[in-house]
Short mmCIF file of C-alpha atoms in Angstrom, two decimals:
data_model
loop_
_atom_site.label_atom_id
_atom_site.label_comp_id
_atom_site.label_asym_id
_atom_site.label_seq_id
_atom_site.Cartn_x
_atom_site.Cartn_y
_atom_site.Cartn_z
CA UNK A 844 49.10 11.51 72.75
CA UNK A 845 52.50 12.57 73.81
CA UNK A 846 51.52 16.62 74.85
CA UNK A 847 48.19 14.49 76.40
CA UNK A 848 50.41 12.54 78.40
CA UNK A 849 52.26 16.35 79.66
CA UNK A 850 49.35 17.66 80.58
CA UNK A 851 47.99 15.13 83.01
CA UNK A 852 51.36 15.13 84.43
CA UNK A 853 50.65 16.14 88.50
CA UNK A 854 53.11 19.17 89.03
CA UNK A 855 54.24 18.10 92.98
CA UNK A 856 53.82 21.20 94.83
CA UNK A 857 57.09 23.79 96.45
CA UNK A 858 57.15 25.09 99.48
CA UNK A 859 57.20 29.11 99.47
CA UNK A 860 60.20 30.02 102.33
CA UNK A 861 58.45 32.69 105.05
CA UNK A 862 61.38 34.86 103.71
CA UNK A 863 60.61 37.85 101.63
CA UNK A 864 62.42 38.74 98.65
CA UNK A 865 63.83 41.65 100.26
CA UNK A 866 64.86 39.50 102.82
CA UNK A 867 66.85 37.04 100.67
CA UNK A 868 68.71 39.84 99.00
CA UNK A 869 69.74 41.91 102.16
CA UNK A 870 71.15 38.63 103.39
CA UNK A 871 72.33 37.50 100.43
CA UNK A 872 74.09 40.41 99.88
CA UNK A 873 76.23 40.02 103.98
CA UNK A 874 76.99 36.59 103.22
CA UNK A 875 78.87 37.22 100.38
CA UNK A 876 79.52 40.93 100.26
CA UNK A 877 78.48 41.68 96.75
CA UNK A 878 74.76 42.87 95.35
CA UNK A 879 72.76 39.29 94.60
CA UNK A 880 72.17 39.90 90.95
CA UNK A 881 76.15 40.23 91.03
CA UNK A 882 76.48 36.74 92.80
CA UNK A 883 73.89 35.66 90.16
CA UNK A 884 75.93 36.90 87.24
CA UNK A 885 79.70 35.69 88.27
CA UNK A 886 78.19 31.96 89.81
CA UNK A 887 76.88 31.35 86.00
CA UNK A 888 79.47 32.77 83.99
CA UNK A 889 81.73 30.70 86.22
CA UNK A 890 79.90 27.71 86.09
CA UNK A 891 79.27 27.63 82.21
CA UNK A 892 82.91 28.21 81.43
CA UNK A 893 84.10 25.34 84.52
CA UNK A 894 81.08 22.66 83.97
CA UNK A 895 82.90 19.55 81.83
CA UNK A 896 86.49 21.27 82.06
CA UNK A 897 87.82 21.77 86.52
CA UNK A 898 83.86 20.05 87.96
CA UNK A 899 81.83 17.37 86.60
CA UNK A 900 78.24 17.36 88.20
CA UNK A 901 75.65 14.38 87.48
CA UNK A 902 72.53 14.58 85.58
CA UNK A 903 70.24 15.97 88.05
CA UNK A 904 72.64 18.27 89.67
CA UNK A 905 72.66 20.26 86.37
CA UNK A 906 68.84 19.20 85.49
CA UNK A 907 68.40 21.35 88.54
CA UNK A 908 70.64 23.99 88.30
CA UNK A 909 69.20 24.90 84.62
CA UNK A 910 65.46 24.96 86.65
CA UNK A 911 66.77 27.17 88.20
CA UNK A 912 68.34 29.90 85.05
CA UNK A 913 65.06 29.17 83.50
CA UNK A 914 62.97 30.21 86.38
CA UNK A 915 65.23 33.04 86.44
CA UNK A 916 65.17 34.32 83.48
CA UNK A 917 61.43 33.73 82.83
CA UNK A 918 59.33 33.07 85.70
CA UNK A 919 57.25 30.04 86.06
CA UNK A 920 57.08 27.12 83.63
CA UNK A 921 53.42 27.93 82.03
CA UNK A 922 52.62 24.60 80.48
CA UNK A 923 49.85 26.07 78.02
CA UNK A 924 52.18 28.84 76.58
CA UNK A 925 55.02 26.65 75.92
CA UNK A 926 56.51 24.99 72.88
CA UNK A 927 55.86 20.74 71.99
CA UNK A 928 58.59 19.30 72.46
CA UNK A 929 59.24 16.31 69.84
CA UNK A 930 59.08 12.59 71.32
CA UNK A 931 62.54 12.03 71.04
CA UNK A 932 63.12 15.23 73.16
CA UNK A 933 64.28 13.04 76.73
CA UNK A 934 66.41 16.08 78.28
CA UNK A 935 63.61 18.63 77.09
CA UNK A 936 60.67 16.47 79.12
CA UNK A 937 63.56 16.39 81.68
CA UNK A 938 64.57 19.83 82.13
CA UNK A 939 61.08 21.02 81.66
CA UNK A 940 59.95 18.70 85.02
CA UNK A 941 62.32 20.40 86.99
CA UNK A 942 61.96 23.30 85.76
CA UNK A 943 58.17 23.16 86.61
CA UNK A 944 58.96 20.97 90.14
CA UNK A 945 60.26 24.88 90.84
CA UNK A 946 56.03 26.02 90.73
CA UNK A 947 55.37 29.49 91.94
CA UNK A 948 59.03 30.33 93.51
CA UNK A 949 60.78 33.66 92.70
CA UNK A 950 63.65 34.78 90.54
CA UNK A 951 65.04 36.27 93.66
CA UNK A 952 64.59 32.87 95.64
CA UNK A 953 65.65 30.87 92.31
CA UNK A 954 68.69 33.14 92.02
CA UNK A 955 69.29 33.20 95.83
CA UNK A 956 68.53 28.98 95.34
CA UNK A 957 71.24 28.19 92.09
CA UNK A 958 73.43 30.39 93.98
CA UNK A 959 73.07 28.03 96.45
CA UNK A 960 73.29 24.65 95.00
CA UNK A 961 76.27 25.52 93.11
CA UNK A 962 78.27 26.60 96.54
CA UNK A 963 77.22 23.52 97.62
CA UNK A 964 77.75 21.34 94.30
CA UNK A 965 81.81 22.59 93.80
CA UNK A 966 83.97 23.99 96.15
CA UNK A 967 85.80 26.72 94.14
CA UNK A 968 82.42 28.62 93.28
CA UNK A 969 84.09 30.47 96.90
CA UNK A 970 87.03 31.20 95.64
CA UNK A 971 86.18 32.16 92.49
CA UNK A 972 84.14 34.76 93.86
CA UNK A 973 86.61 36.04 97.01
CA UNK A 974 88.40 36.77 93.80
CA UNK A 975 86.25 38.57 92.03
CA UNK A 976 85.06 40.64 94.83
CA UNK A 977 89.04 41.66 96.29
CA UNK A 978 89.07 42.99 92.36
CA UNK A 979 86.47 44.84 92.91
CA UNK A 980 87.34 46.41 95.99
CA UNK A 981 90.74 46.78 94.38
CA UNK A 982 88.94 48.27 91.81
CA UNK A 983 86.55 51.03 93.90
CA UNK A 984 90.07 51.77 96.23
CA UNK A 985 92.20 53.02 92.56
CA UNK A 986 89.02 54.57 91.38
CA UNK A 987 89.06 56.66 94.92
CA UNK A 988 92.42 56.86 95.38
CA UNK A 989 91.91 57.97 91.77
CA UNK A 990 88.94 60.55 92.59
CA UNK A 991 90.77 62.30 95.20
CA UNK A 992 94.19 62.70 93.41
CA UNK A 993 92.22 64.49 90.66
CA UNK A 994 90.26 66.60 93.60
CA UNK A 995 93.93 67.17 95.31
CA UNK A 996 95.08 68.01 92.11
CA UNK A 997 92.61 69.98 91.97
CA UNK A 998 92.63 71.63 94.75
CA UNK A 999 96.47 72.59 94.31
CA UNK A 1000 95.43 74.41 90.72
CA UNK A 1001 92.68 76.43 91.95
CA UNK A 1002 94.88 77.19 95.36
CA UNK A 1003 97.97 77.79 92.59
CA UNK A 1004 95.44 79.74 90.86
CA UNK A 1005 94.29 82.32 93.47
CA UNK A 1006 97.75 82.97 94.53
CA UNK A 1007 98.84 84.07 91.25
CA UNK A 1008 95.63 86.48 90.32
CA UNK A 1009 96.70 87.76 94.58
CA UNK A 1010 100.23 88.44 93.87
CA UNK A 1011 99.41 89.68 90.82
CA UNK A 1012 95.90 91.96 92.85
CA UNK A 1013 99.15 92.94 95.02
CA UNK A 1014 101.32 94.38 92.63
CA UNK A 1015 99.00 95.96 90.70
CA UNK A 1016 97.63 97.51 93.57
CA UNK A 1017 101.05 98.71 95.16
CA UNK A 1018 102.23 99.91 91.76
CA UNK A 1019 99.15 101.59 91.94
CA UNK A 1020 99.63 103.30 95.39
CA UNK A 1021 103.55 104.24 94.08
CA UNK A 1022 101.45 105.56 91.36
CA UNK A 1023 99.16 107.65 94.02
CA UNK A 1024 102.20 109.00 95.93
CA UNK A 1025 104.02 109.84 93.22
CA UNK A 1026 100.76 111.96 91.64
CA UNK A 1027 100.55 113.83 95.27
CA UNK A 1028 104.82 114.41 95.84
CA UNK A 1029 104.62 115.84 92.19
CA UNK A 1030 101.60 118.12 92.81
CA UNK A 1031 103.53 119.66 95.40
CA UNK A 1032 106.68 120.01 93.61
CA UNK A 1033 106.11 120.58 90.02
CA UNK A 1034 105.83 123.81 90.32
CA UNK A 1035 108.82 124.84 92.27
CA UNK A 1036 111.43 122.22 89.62
CA UNK A 1037 109.72 123.91 86.53
CA UNK A 1038 110.68 127.21 88.08
CA UNK A 1039 114.67 125.51 88.41
CA UNK A 1040 114.50 123.85 85.37
CA UNK A 1041 113.60 126.93 83.40
CA UNK A 1042 117.05 128.45 85.46
CA UNK A 1043 118.99 125.70 84.38
CA UNK A 1044 117.98 125.78 81.20
CA UNK A 1045 116.32 127.91 79.83
CA UNK A 1046 114.19 127.86 76.61
CA UNK A 1047 115.43 124.40 75.89
CA UNK A 1048 112.36 122.59 77.00
CA UNK A 1049 113.15 119.36 76.75
CA UNK A 1050 116.39 119.94 78.85
CA UNK A 1051 113.81 120.58 81.28
CA UNK A 1052 111.15 117.67 81.50
CA UNK A 1053 114.07 115.67 81.59
CA UNK A 1054 115.45 117.04 84.33
CA UNK A 1055 111.66 118.39 86.42
CA UNK A 1056 111.88 113.97 85.58
CA UNK A 1057 115.31 113.32 87.50
CA UNK A 1058 113.92 115.80 90.32
CA UNK A 1059 110.49 114.32 90.47
CA UNK A 1060 112.35 110.63 91.06
CA UNK A 1061 114.46 111.71 93.64
CA UNK A 1062 112.77 113.63 95.51
CA UNK A 1063 109.89 110.35 95.04
CA UNK A 1064 112.77 108.21 97.02
CA UNK A 1065 113.85 110.40 99.58
CA UNK A 1066 109.78 110.66 100.45
CA UNK A 1067 110.14 106.38 100.80
CA UNK A 1068 113.62 106.80 102.86
CA UNK A 1069 112.04 109.27 105.44
CA UNK A 1070 108.81 107.17 105.77
CA UNK A 1071 111.25 103.81 106.49
CA UNK A 1072 112.80 106.45 109.39
CA UNK A 1073 109.83 107.62 110.78
CA UNK A 1074 108.67 103.85 111.12
CA UNK A 1075 112.41 102.83 113.50
CA UNK A 1076 112.52 106.39 114.93
CA UNK A 1077 108.31 105.00 116.01
CA UNK A 1078 109.17 101.78 116.88
CA UNK A 1079 111.97 102.63 119.25
CA UNK A 1080 110.05 106.31 120.69
CA UNK A 1081 107.02 103.20 121.58
CA UNK A 1082 109.68 101.62 123.67
CA UNK A 1083 110.97 104.08 125.80
CA UNK A 1084 108.23 105.64 126.79
CA UNK A 1085 107.16 102.54 127.32
CA UNK A 1086 109.92 102.00 129.41
CA UNK A 1087 110.15 105.28 130.80
CA UNK A 1088 107.04 106.01 131.88
CA UNK A 1089 107.01 106.92 135.19
CA UNK A 1090 110.61 108.57 134.63
CA UNK A 1091 108.87 111.09 132.65
CA UNK A 1092 106.18 111.79 134.62
CA UNK A 1093 108.19 112.43 137.92
CA UNK A 1094 110.53 114.71 135.99
CA UNK A 1095 107.27 117.05 134.44
CA UNK A 1096 106.14 117.45 137.54
CA UNK A 1097 109.69 118.51 138.97
CA UNK A 1098 110.50 120.89 136.24
CA UNK A 1099 108.70 123.68 136.81
CA UNK A 1100 109.70 126.00 133.90
CA UNK A 1101 110.22 129.62 133.09
CA UNK A 1102 110.97 131.26 129.98
CA UNK A 1103 114.62 132.96 128.95
CA UNK A 1104 114.73 134.20 125.99
CA UNK A 1105 114.97 137.49 127.45
CA UNK A 1106 116.27 137.36 130.77
CA UNK A 1107 118.47 134.33 131.36
CA UNK A 1108 117.98 134.54 135.17
CA UNK A 1109 114.52 135.54 134.82
CA UNK A 1110 113.60 131.56 133.75
CA UNK A 1111 115.22 129.92 137.81
CA UNK A 1112 112.32 129.05 140.05
CA UNK A 1113 112.56 130.49 143.44
CA UNK A 1114 112.25 127.21 145.53
CA UNK A 1115 113.97 126.28 148.56
CA UNK A 1116 116.72 124.32 146.92
CA UNK A 1117 118.23 126.92 144.74
CA UNK A 1118 118.41 129.19 148.11
CA UNK A 1119 121.38 127.80 148.82
CA UNK A 1120 124.52 129.56 150.57
CA UNK A 1121 127.17 131.43 148.57
CA UNK A 1122 129.59 128.74 149.91
CA UNK A 1123 127.70 125.70 148.77
CA UNK A 1124 127.75 127.52 145.27
CA UNK A 1125 130.69 128.67 144.78
CA UNK A 1126 131.51 124.87 145.83
CA UNK A 1127 128.93 123.26 142.88
CA UNK A 1128 131.15 126.04 140.23
CA UNK A 1129 134.12 124.50 141.50
CA UNK A 1130 133.88 120.64 141.65
CA UNK A 1131 132.22 121.36 138.31
CA UNK A 1132 135.19 122.64 136.53
CA UNK A 1133 137.38 120.69 138.03
CA UNK A 1134 135.70 118.04 136.97
CA UNK A 1135 135.19 118.67 133.33
CA UNK A 1136 139.11 119.92 133.62
CA UNK A 1137 139.45 116.49 134.59
CA UNK A 1138 138.53 114.81 131.19
CA UNK A 1139 140.63 114.21 129.07
CA UNK A 1140 139.62 115.80 125.27
CA UNK A 1141 139.62 112.68 123.44
CA UNK A 1142 137.58 110.93 126.06
CA UNK A 1143 134.21 109.39 124.30
CA UNK A 1144 132.08 111.39 127.14
CA UNK A 1145 130.49 108.19 129.39
CA UNK A 1146 130.06 110.08 132.04
CA UNK A 1147 127.82 112.85 130.23
CA UNK A 1148 123.88 110.94 131.41
CA UNK A 1149 121.41 110.38 129.47
CA UNK A 1150 118.69 112.73 128.08
CA UNK A 1151 115.12 112.05 128.70
CA UNK A 1152 112.89 112.60 126.13
CA UNK A 1153 109.15 113.04 126.09
CA UNK A 1154 106.32 114.02 123.71
CA UNK A 1155 102.95 115.81 123.43
CA UNK A 1156 99.49 116.42 122.50
CA UNK A 1157 99.05 119.94 123.32
CA UNK A 1158 101.09 121.59 119.82
CA UNK A 1159 98.11 124.07 119.12
CA UNK A 1160 98.57 125.41 122.52
CA UNK A 1161 102.45 124.90 123.05
CA UNK A 1162 103.47 127.72 119.25
CA UNK A 1163 100.92 130.12 120.31
CA UNK A 1164 102.93 130.34 123.67
CA UNK A 1165 105.78 130.50 122.09
CA UNK A 1166 104.95 132.49 119.58
CA UNK A 1167 103.53 134.58 122.26
CA UNK A 1168 107.35 134.63 123.71
CA UNK A 1169 109.10 135.05 120.54
CA UNK A 1170 110.34 131.59 120.44
CA UNK A 1171 109.93 131.16 117.17
CA UNK A 1172 112.17 131.00 113.41
CA UNK A 1173 112.66 130.05 110.35
CA UNK A 1174 115.30 127.63 109.02
CA UNK A 1175 115.48 127.46 105.73
CA UNK A 1176 116.12 124.42 103.32
CA UNK A 1177 119.49 122.99 103.53
CA UNK A 1178 120.35 124.55 106.27
CA UNK A 1179 120.83 123.93 110.43
CA UNK A 1180 119.89 126.23 113.47
CA UNK A 1181 122.27 125.86 116.91
CA UNK A 1182 121.12 127.19 119.27
CA UNK A 1183 123.37 127.42 122.22
CA UNK A 1184 122.64 127.80 125.54
CA UNK A 1185 125.10 128.00 128.14
CA UNK A 1186 124.79 126.55 132.18
CA UNK A 1187 123.77 128.02 134.56
CA UNK A 1188 125.04 128.45 137.67
CA UNK A 1189 122.45 128.00 139.99
CA UNK A 1190 119.77 125.45 137.90
CA UNK A 1191 121.00 121.20 137.63
CA UNK A 1192 119.19 120.61 134.56
CA UNK A 1193 117.72 121.72 131.08
CA UNK A 1194 114.69 121.70 129.31
CA UNK A 1195 113.73 121.79 126.34
CA UNK A 1196 110.06 121.31 123.76
CA UNK A 1197 109.89 122.45 120.37
CA UNK A 1198 107.25 121.74 117.00
CA UNK A 1199 107.12 122.99 112.83
CA UNK A 1200 103.94 123.78 111.39
CA UNK A 1201 103.20 121.15 108.22
CA UNK A 1202 107.35 118.96 108.18
CA UNK A 1203 109.16 117.64 109.78
CA UNK A 1204 113.16 117.94 111.63
CA UNK A 1205 115.68 116.96 112.70
CA UNK A 1206 117.15 117.10 116.52
CA UNK A 1207 120.17 116.59 118.17
CA UNK A 1208 121.83 117.98 121.29
CA UNK A 1209 125.29 118.27 122.24
CA UNK A 1210 127.44 119.26 125.18
CA UNK A 1211 130.41 121.94 124.82
CA UNK A 1212 133.01 121.84 127.62
CA UNK A 1213 134.06 125.64 127.58
CA UNK A 1214 133.07 128.50 129.47
CA UNK A 1215 131.15 130.82 127.41
CA UNK A 1216 132.24 134.10 127.90
CA UNK A 1217 128.40 135.47 127.79
CA UNK A 1218 125.10 133.80 130.03
CA UNK A 1219 122.30 134.89 126.87
CA UNK A 1220 120.69 131.85 124.06
CA UNK A 1221 122.50 132.92 120.87
CA UNK A 1222 121.16 131.79 117.61
CA UNK A 1223 123.22 130.53 114.95
CA UNK A 1224 122.42 129.43 111.26
CA UNK A 1225 124.17 128.09 108.90
CA UNK A 1226 123.92 125.94 105.31
CA UNK A 1227 125.43 122.20 106.77
CA UNK A 1228 125.59 121.54 110.27
CA UNK A 1229 129.49 120.99 109.46
CA UNK A 1230 130.05 124.52 108.49
CA UNK A 1231 127.97 125.62 111.54
CA UNK A 1232 130.19 123.24 113.39
CA UNK A 1233 133.68 124.02 112.20
CA UNK A 1234 133.27 127.63 109.90
CA UNK A 1235 131.35 129.31 112.71
CA UNK A 1236 133.58 132.64 113.13
CA UNK A 1237 131.32 134.28 116.10
CA UNK A 1238 132.90 132.26 118.70
CA UNK A 1239 136.85 132.84 119.60
CA UNK A 1240 136.80 129.53 120.74
CA UNK A 1241 136.53 127.31 117.73
CA UNK A 1242 136.18 122.99 117.98
CA UNK A 1243 135.22 120.38 115.19
CA UNK A 1244 131.87 117.57 115.82
CA UNK A 1245 133.02 114.38 112.91
CA UNK A 1246 130.74 111.25 112.83
CA UNK A 1247 128.49 110.88 110.39
CA UNK A 1248 126.19 113.38 110.44
CA UNK A 1249 123.06 112.38 108.31
CA UNK A 1250 119.94 112.78 110.23
CA UNK A 1251 118.04 110.98 108.72
CA UNK A 1252 120.05 107.72 110.74
CA UNK A 1253 122.41 110.62 113.58
CA UNK A 1254 125.85 109.83 114.54
CA UNK A 1255 128.10 110.07 117.45
CA UNK A 1256 130.09 113.24 117.17
CA UNK A 1257 133.81 113.66 118.68
CA UNK A 1258 136.80 115.97 119.80
CA UNK A 1259 139.06 116.05 116.05
CA UNK A 1260 141.69 118.74 116.87
CA UNK A 1261 142.70 119.24 120.85
CA UNK A 1262 142.62 122.66 120.72
CA UNK A 1263 138.92 122.86 120.01
CA UNK A 1264 136.89 122.06 123.35
CA UNK A 1265 135.21 118.73 123.26
CA UNK A 1266 131.92 117.97 122.61
CA UNK A 1267 129.88 114.57 123.65
CA UNK A 1268 127.00 113.98 122.13
CA UNK A 1269 123.64 113.19 123.56
CA UNK A 1270 121.09 113.12 121.99
CA UNK A 1271 121.61 112.11 118.05
CA UNK A 1272 120.39 114.01 114.90
CA UNK A 1273 116.56 112.05 113.32
CA UNK A 1274 113.84 113.40 112.24
CA UNK A 1275 111.38 113.81 114.06
CA UNK A 1276 107.64 114.04 114.13
CA UNK A 1277 107.37 117.32 115.35
CA UNK A 1278 104.23 119.00 112.72
CA UNK A 1279 102.11 116.09 114.81
CA UNK A 1280 102.76 116.79 118.56
CA UNK A 1281 105.37 118.66 120.74
CA UNK A 1282 108.50 117.16 121.72
CA UNK A 1283 109.98 117.78 125.25
CA UNK A 1284 113.29 116.55 127.13
CA UNK A 1285 115.52 117.47 130.14
CA UNK A 1286 119.09 116.93 130.70
CA UNK A 1287 121.57 116.66 134.05
CA UNK A 1288 124.01 118.57 133.72
CA UNK A 1289 127.03 116.92 133.02
CA UNK A 1290 129.36 119.70 133.85
CA UNK A 1291 129.79 123.92 132.67
CA UNK A 1292 129.70 124.48 129.87
CA UNK A 1293 127.28 124.98 126.95
CA UNK A 1294 123.73 123.40 125.22
CA UNK A 1295 123.61 123.74 121.35
CA UNK A 1296 120.20 122.35 121.02
CA UNK A 1297 121.02 121.27 116.61
CA UNK A 1298 117.71 122.12 114.29
CA UNK A 1299 118.64 120.52 111.00
CA UNK A 1300 116.87 120.63 108.08
CA UNK A 1301 119.69 119.82 105.96
CA UNK A 1302 117.96 117.04 104.12
CA UNK A 1303 114.80 119.11 103.07
CA UNK A 1304 116.00 120.42 99.25
CA UNK A 1305 113.18 122.68 98.95
CA UNK A 1306 111.31 123.73 102.07
CA UNK A 1307 112.05 125.70 104.53
CA UNK A 1308 110.96 124.96 108.22
CA UNK A 1309 108.50 127.09 110.69
CA UNK A 1310 110.16 126.74 114.20
CA UNK A 1311 108.67 127.01 117.50
CA UNK A 1312 110.86 126.36 120.96
CA UNK A 1313 111.33 126.65 125.19
CA UNK A 1314 114.46 126.28 126.83
CA UNK A 1315 114.29 126.79 130.34
CA UNK A 1316 116.82 126.44 133.71
CA UNK A 1317 115.37 123.30 136.48
CA UNK A 1318 116.90 122.86 140.09
#
């Protein structure tokens, strides 16, 4: 009888909202800030934990909430397949009736109905859900921060690894480059070093090998020092050339050159300015002598003007011209060659040009305040720059030049002994890349005296240098 009465029980129709399930899901997510299923799960947990403790609902409200949970879990009630209820199971019949009253409500609608009912009946539910939402956001932030930290740490590790690999690669590349340079230098000098070692330790192969190794290391160090000096000199020449480009052009146009190697008078130009009267020439020479005599022998030479220097690229043509004119000589290894060029009465300026084969050479220009007994250009060779200056017995008038004679750094020269002619520095001795281009220059006479063109090869232990040069007088 009980089952039959249940089967004949009338079910109140339930109106299904027009809003679709997808619309409900999106609406609830915007409202609560969490997915609908997450909100329902937290609501169901809140209800089971707080019911009878923090919240007290009526019997009808509890039936309604239970009906929403059954509809969400199992869908609409199927009376025919539902298990039978006992005669005295009043609560079971009431719950089944509340469930049956939901009709064909979807699971999404049932979850939304449960949440809305719980929110309406229990004011504590919303703060509870907001706390959960905050925890979820904090957890996301922590996870995001952790992910970013891990990513940053990984990037840092990658950068450290790449930098380490780069340093190792650079170090390896530098070591390989050093080894290639050493191999090339050793291939060029091995025969010379071997011959020298055999002369020093005849028959002692171990000592020969040690000496060769020492000479090779010394040669490599000299090569590296030369590269550094050449770089500094190139930078200095570049700046100088940029600043004085216009002046150099004018100077080169004004220098109408005539060679003086065979006859110093043949180098004089026949321009109109040289054809001055004999009286003017005598006045000029007298003024020059008076200026030289008034100079103190220990003066620093501040009255000497700076020389002008430039370079040209027609080195092949210049070498052929210099060779044809007799301006070619060899500067032996460890030697210094000094070309003495007396000033000329009818000239106001000296010009020079020089170049070498294959290797560079040191060059510097000095002015000796002395009256030369001859007007010819002379060449003197010495094993060192000091010997050339202090021990040269060719001339009756000796002079001393002191200072730094290292062609790598140059140095200012002074008069040491008052009984010797005073010498002023005009161009310091530096190594010039004259094997790559022609080096040229000019200087205005400071007075009557002798120009000393010094070509320094004392820094070279093994190589002699072939020098091509020209010297001119100009008005």
